[in-house]
Amino acid sequence: MSVPDRTNGTNGSSGAQASPPPAGIYVPVPTFWAKEGTASYDPVSPPLDLDTQTEHSLFLVKGGIRGLVILGSTGEAIFTRSEERNQLISSQRKALDDAGYKDRPIIAGTATQQIDDTLKMIEESKAAGAEFAMVLGPGYFAPATSQQGIQKWFQAVANKSVLPVMIYHYPGVTNDLYIAPATFEKLAAHPNIVGTKLSHGIIDDQTLIAASPRIDHDHFYVFTGLGQNLLPVLTIGGVAAIDGLAGIFPRIVVRLFNMFNESAAKGTSKQDMQAMRDLQFRICEGEKLVAAYGVIGIKEAIARLWGMGSKTGGRLPLAGGFQEGDKEWSKWAETFEGLKQLEEKFKSEGKEA
């Protein structure tokens, strides 16, 4: 793996073509807050728990995760102060570097509506150690927003962004903002826009982007935001996934990604295809929790299965975790204990790290 050039993505107005992040499985990491009962705990706005954050980051990269998305939707970006954002990014960049993982890029999320605020956040993220910016679409006025307006908004950000820009298309958190495949074709031509995370299940739109002959796919990478779609998206030209379940079971999701690429290189057999389908099935079983509970479910599983973090969830209004605690977890326990056993089996084989 090559070490990323951290000067990549100089001001987009220079016209120089930026490079996309290396292909592989990325995790939108949760942000860990101080646990109840600790001296620094505040029930309204608990501080960062950087020790657990680092423990989780190293757990992921040792499991083969290619890079981290910090302060995306799963990272509760909208509940995080500016100084906390910078502290979070810089601490994890240092932790990765110190542990020998300088080649694992950090993608910093933004979730602002205003262009200048977005650019400032990207600039601060770069100073803290991020290599790419994943920019959420502006959805406040989604019903009245035209495709031309979306195109011009992202182009305005990319023109001045000091980091390469990835388009984060997640209708579920942007008031159902819709970005059409034709708009992606136009945006993909921008020298400082290098990819997208598609967090929706519209498989025909994903195909029209990932397989479009009007997009330079060496410059613009398509990542699915849904691990349950990983195998289908790989077959239509997508690069990989930025996936929540991989934050719990990194080796399982990485294994499917590796299986696909290895089998494609040598010629996919029926046995290869069946093995990939079986693994995709297991991933889909686990993704049901992620789809149902989002960051709350991810944190619950990480705490219960691996002992990292707290089951009490996020900052208000997400604080509290599962409302019915053990009763709700019992509905998922069999599936997740089975996935944990599979994760540990893959760890013993030592293929992903």
XYZ file of C-alpha atoms in Angstrom:
353
model
C 0.000 0.000 0.000
C 1.351 3.394 -0.908
C 1.473 6.285 1.524
C -1.082 8.938 0.543
C 0.217 12.325 -0.538
C -1.116 14.647 2.151
C -0.663 17.665 -0.074
C -3.157 16.105 -2.545
C -6.111 18.289 -3.347
C -4.544 21.705 -3.293
C -7.015 24.492 -3.878
C -9.518 23.235 -6.426
C -9.377 26.487 -8.358
C -5.847 25.584 -9.484
C -7.353 23.117 -11.956
C -4.973 20.314 -11.002
C -6.690 16.947 -11.038
C -6.900 15.368 -7.595
C -6.751 11.621 -7.008
C -9.494 9.568 -5.328
C -8.898 7.705 -2.069
C -7.346 4.236 -2.432
C -9.879 1.505 -3.190
C -10.941 -0.584 -0.222
C -13.388 -0.824 2.648
C -13.768 2.291 4.770
C -15.650 2.702 8.044
C -17.780 5.695 9.017
C -16.600 5.555 12.612
C -18.848 6.418 15.534
C -17.664 9.175 17.822
C -17.107 7.813 21.312
C -18.206 9.917 24.266
C -17.229 9.594 27.920
C -19.132 6.863 29.757
C -21.633 7.352 32.537
C -19.924 7.236 35.909
C -16.630 8.735 34.747
C -15.433 11.969 36.311
C -15.845 13.976 33.118
C -19.310 12.651 32.234
C -21.958 15.227 31.362
C -25.402 13.786 30.538
C -26.225 16.647 28.173
C -22.928 16.925 26.307
C -20.408 14.247 27.317
C -16.820 14.941 26.221
C -14.846 12.895 23.732
C -13.408 9.549 24.793
C -10.258 9.594 22.690
C -8.785 6.469 24.296
C -11.722 4.374 23.114
C -11.705 6.183 19.783
C -8.101 5.142 19.234
C -8.737 1.603 20.433
C -11.520 1.272 17.883
C -9.505 2.876 15.063
C -6.654 0.405 15.555
C -9.118 -2.488 15.811
C -10.380 -1.491 12.367
C -7.105 -1.003 10.528
C -5.712 -4.224 11.985
C -8.762 -5.896 10.451
C -7.887 -4.627 6.981
C -9.935 -1.425 6.854
C -8.427 0.875 4.220
C -9.283 4.158 5.885
C -11.571 5.999 8.283
C -14.428 8.391 7.667
C -14.518 10.629 10.716
C -17.514 12.823 11.495
C -19.950 11.454 8.977
C -23.542 10.718 9.947
C -22.462 7.782 12.115
C -19.927 10.094 13.764
C -22.663 12.488 14.936
C -21.022 15.358 13.090
C -23.967 17.680 13.683
C -23.586 17.305 17.471
C -19.826 17.959 17.529
C -18.168 21.311 18.238
C -15.495 22.689 15.899
C -12.690 22.266 18.411
C -13.821 18.698 19.064
C -13.799 17.953 15.337
C -10.215 19.083 15.035
C -9.176 17.209 18.179
C -10.854 14.043 16.961
C -9.245 14.105 13.517
C -5.778 15.060 14.742
C -5.770 12.463 17.521
C -6.703 9.654 15.162
C -4.223 10.740 12.499
C -1.499 10.661 15.138
C -2.686 7.306 16.501
C -2.630 5.721 13.035
C 0.767 7.201 12.212
C 2.297 6.152 15.529
C 1.017 2.594 15.059
C 2.558 2.314 11.579
C -0.578 3.007 9.537
C 0.439 6.202 7.766
C -1.024 4.763 4.562
C -4.592 4.713 5.909
C -6.304 7.950 4.874
C -8.804 9.896 6.924
C -11.879 11.241 5.153
C -13.528 14.074 7.106
C -17.261 14.568 6.852
C -19.049 17.903 6.559
C -22.749 18.442 7.154
C -23.219 22.166 6.694
C -25.577 23.994 4.373
C -23.570 27.154 3.775
C -20.712 27.088 1.267
C -18.253 29.271 3.228
C -18.872 27.265 6.410
C -18.254 24.072 4.486
C -14.988 25.410 3.076
C -13.821 26.532 6.515
C -14.607 23.110 7.944
C -12.657 21.427 5.132
C -9.686 23.738 5.693
C -9.665 22.940 9.419
C -10.006 19.229 8.684
C -6.942 19.320 6.457
C -4.953 21.144 9.119
C -5.971 18.431 11.598
C -4.744 15.653 9.304
C -7.571 14.644 6.969
C -6.755 13.787 3.344
C -10.252 13.961 1.806
C -13.572 15.710 2.488
C -16.903 13.893 2.264
C -19.456 16.660 1.711
C -23.113 16.074 2.501
C -25.614 17.517 0.062
C -27.500 20.699 1.115
C -30.962 19.356 1.887
C -32.741 22.009 3.943
C -34.753 23.200 0.939
C -34.634 19.848 -0.849
C -38.140 19.950 -2.380
C -37.361 23.296 -4.040
C -33.753 22.570 -4.989
C -33.052 22.015 -8.679
C -30.415 19.702 -10.114
C -28.674 22.778 -11.492
C -28.629 24.285 -7.995
C -27.106 21.097 -6.542
C -24.499 21.036 -9.306
C -23.485 24.655 -8.773
C -23.367 24.223 -4.968
C -20.936 21.293 -5.148
C -18.873 22.994 -7.863
C -18.579 26.114 -5.713
C -17.304 23.993 -2.813
C -14.908 22.002 -5.005
C -13.530 25.130 -6.684
C -12.068 26.372 -3.403
C -11.721 23.223 -1.320
C -8.206 22.510 -0.072
C -9.035 18.786 -0.008
C -10.390 16.514 -2.748
C -14.167 16.355 -2.435
C -16.396 13.298 -2.263
C -20.150 13.791 -2.699
C -22.133 12.289 0.173
C -25.595 11.378 -1.108
C -27.762 10.273 1.816
C -31.418 11.192 1.226
C -32.363 9.817 4.646
C -30.644 12.724 6.433
C -31.029 15.445 3.778
C -34.792 15.815 3.599
C -34.898 13.344 0.667
C -32.626 15.519 -1.468
C -32.235 13.720 -4.795
C -29.059 13.942 -6.855
C -29.690 12.557 -10.328
C -27.178 10.370 -12.212
C -26.915 13.084 -14.880
C -25.860 15.550 -12.179
C -23.202 13.119 -10.984
C -21.881 12.894 -14.542
C -21.376 16.659 -14.614
C -19.846 16.808 -11.135
C -17.508 13.873 -11.806
C -15.795 15.970 -14.486
C -14.625 18.502 -11.885
C -10.881 18.068 -11.215
C -11.341 18.332 -7.440
C -14.363 15.996 -7.105
C -13.047 12.469 -6.795
C -15.926 10.213 -5.794
C -19.165 9.635 -3.991
C -20.706 7.700 -1.156
C -24.198 6.559 -2.165
C -26.195 5.825 0.976
C -29.407 4.724 -0.667
C -30.711 1.528 -2.213
C -31.670 2.844 -5.647
C -29.694 0.236 -7.543
C -30.564 1.546 -10.999
C -29.205 5.000 -10.102
C -26.098 3.389 -8.641
C -25.636 1.532 -11.935
C -26.152 4.691 -13.977
C -23.336 6.317 -12.006
C -20.896 3.434 -11.418
C -21.161 2.098 -14.970
C -21.620 5.373 -16.842
C -19.408 5.628 -19.946
C -19.554 9.418 -19.492
C -17.601 9.281 -16.213
C -13.854 8.794 -15.908
C -13.837 6.001 -13.343
C -10.094 6.262 -12.779
C -10.729 9.736 -11.370
C -14.189 9.353 -9.809
C -14.809 6.403 -7.439
C -18.241 5.134 -6.451
C -18.588 3.744 -2.925
C -21.804 2.270 -1.641
C -22.762 3.384 1.839
C -24.628 0.135 2.375
C -22.666 -3.052 2.992
C -25.792 -5.019 2.119
C -25.266 -3.776 -1.445
C -21.519 -4.411 -1.623
C -21.470 -7.404 -3.972
C -24.068 -5.974 -6.391
C -22.302 -2.600 -6.463
C -18.920 -4.202 -7.142
C -20.391 -6.028 -10.135
C -21.656 -2.779 -11.709
C -18.375 -0.896 -11.363
C -18.438 0.440 -7.817
C -15.078 0.528 -6.049
C -16.027 -0.625 -2.542
C -18.038 0.432 0.523
C -18.023 2.970 3.324
C -19.974 0.755 5.657
C -21.296 0.837 9.216
C -21.288 -2.928 9.822
C -17.571 -2.946 8.983
C -17.153 -0.868 12.138
C -18.245 -3.952 14.087
C -16.901 -6.735 11.858
C -14.122 -5.294 9.689
C -12.672 -8.597 8.488
C -16.024 -9.913 7.281
C -16.714 -6.969 4.988
C -13.084 -6.761 3.846
C -13.136 -10.487 3.073
C -16.036 -10.062 0.633
C -14.257 -7.140 -1.058
C -11.059 -9.203 -1.389
C -12.902 -12.294 -2.596
C -14.520 -10.326 -5.400
C -11.290 -8.750 -6.604
C -9.255 -11.936 -6.321
C -11.846 -14.003 -8.166
C -12.240 -11.341 -10.871
C -8.475 -11.354 -11.443
C -8.294 -15.114 -11.997
C -11.731 -15.720 -13.480
C -14.770 -16.123 -11.240
C -15.901 -19.705 -10.789
C -19.297 -20.971 -9.667
C -17.718 -21.857 -6.336
C -16.374 -18.316 -5.984
C -19.776 -16.839 -6.721
C -21.520 -19.083 -4.203
C -18.980 -18.237 -1.513
C -19.466 -14.524 -2.162
C -23.245 -14.876 -2.085
C -23.046 -16.748 1.213
C -20.891 -14.036 2.758
C -23.095 -11.265 1.386
C -26.065 -13.035 2.981
C -24.352 -13.009 6.379
C -23.522 -9.321 5.966
C -27.134 -8.532 5.071
C -28.327 -10.246 8.264
C -26.121 -7.954 10.341
C -26.942 -4.839 8.352
C -30.582 -5.086 9.458
C -29.520 -3.770 12.876
C -27.568 -0.904 11.295
C -30.532 0.001 9.089
C -32.932 -0.085 12.027
C -30.891 1.791 14.641
C -27.984 3.519 12.873
C -25.252 4.777 15.205
C -27.174 3.609 18.289
C -27.172 0.009 17.038
C -23.532 0.187 15.953
C -22.401 1.448 19.360
C -24.550 -1.106 21.149
C -22.973 -3.950 19.181
C -19.390 -2.670 19.561
C -19.845 -2.344 23.328
C -21.543 -5.719 23.811
C -19.336 -7.762 21.484
C -15.916 -6.129 21.850
C -16.141 -4.171 25.119
C -15.380 -0.803 23.526
C -17.388 2.266 24.419
C -20.769 2.541 26.043
C -24.200 1.075 25.304
C -25.783 4.408 26.214
C -25.482 5.727 22.666
C -24.649 9.255 21.607
C -25.271 12.846 22.604
C -28.809 14.100 23.038
C -31.218 13.350 21.497
C -29.540 9.997 20.736
C -28.441 9.326 24.333
C -29.829 6.254 26.065
C -29.066 3.422 23.663
C -31.678 0.720 23.150
C -34.822 1.743 25.017
C -35.503 -1.845 26.051
C -31.854 -2.788 26.570
C -31.273 -6.521 26.904
C -34.739 -7.336 25.599
C -34.062 -5.586 22.287
C -30.531 -6.980 21.998
C -31.908 -10.509 22.476
C -33.582 -10.169 19.072
C -30.155 -9.708 17.455
C -27.865 -11.692 19.743
C -27.853 -14.961 17.786
C -27.036 -13.272 14.490
C -24.322 -11.077 15.995
C -22.704 -13.810 18.052
C -22.513 -15.850 14.854
C -20.914 -12.936 13.023
C -18.456 -12.470 15.885
C -17.403 -16.114 15.567
C -16.910 -15.626 11.823
C -14.887 -12.445 12.435
C -12.646 -14.311 14.880
C -12.261 -17.187 12.412
C -11.106 -14.756 9.735
C -8.749 -13.129 12.240
C -7.121 -16.486 12.943
C -6.548 -16.947 9.207
C -4.732 -13.612 9.074
C -5.647 -12.655 5.501
C -7.132 -9.168 5.894
C -4.646 -7.211 8.007
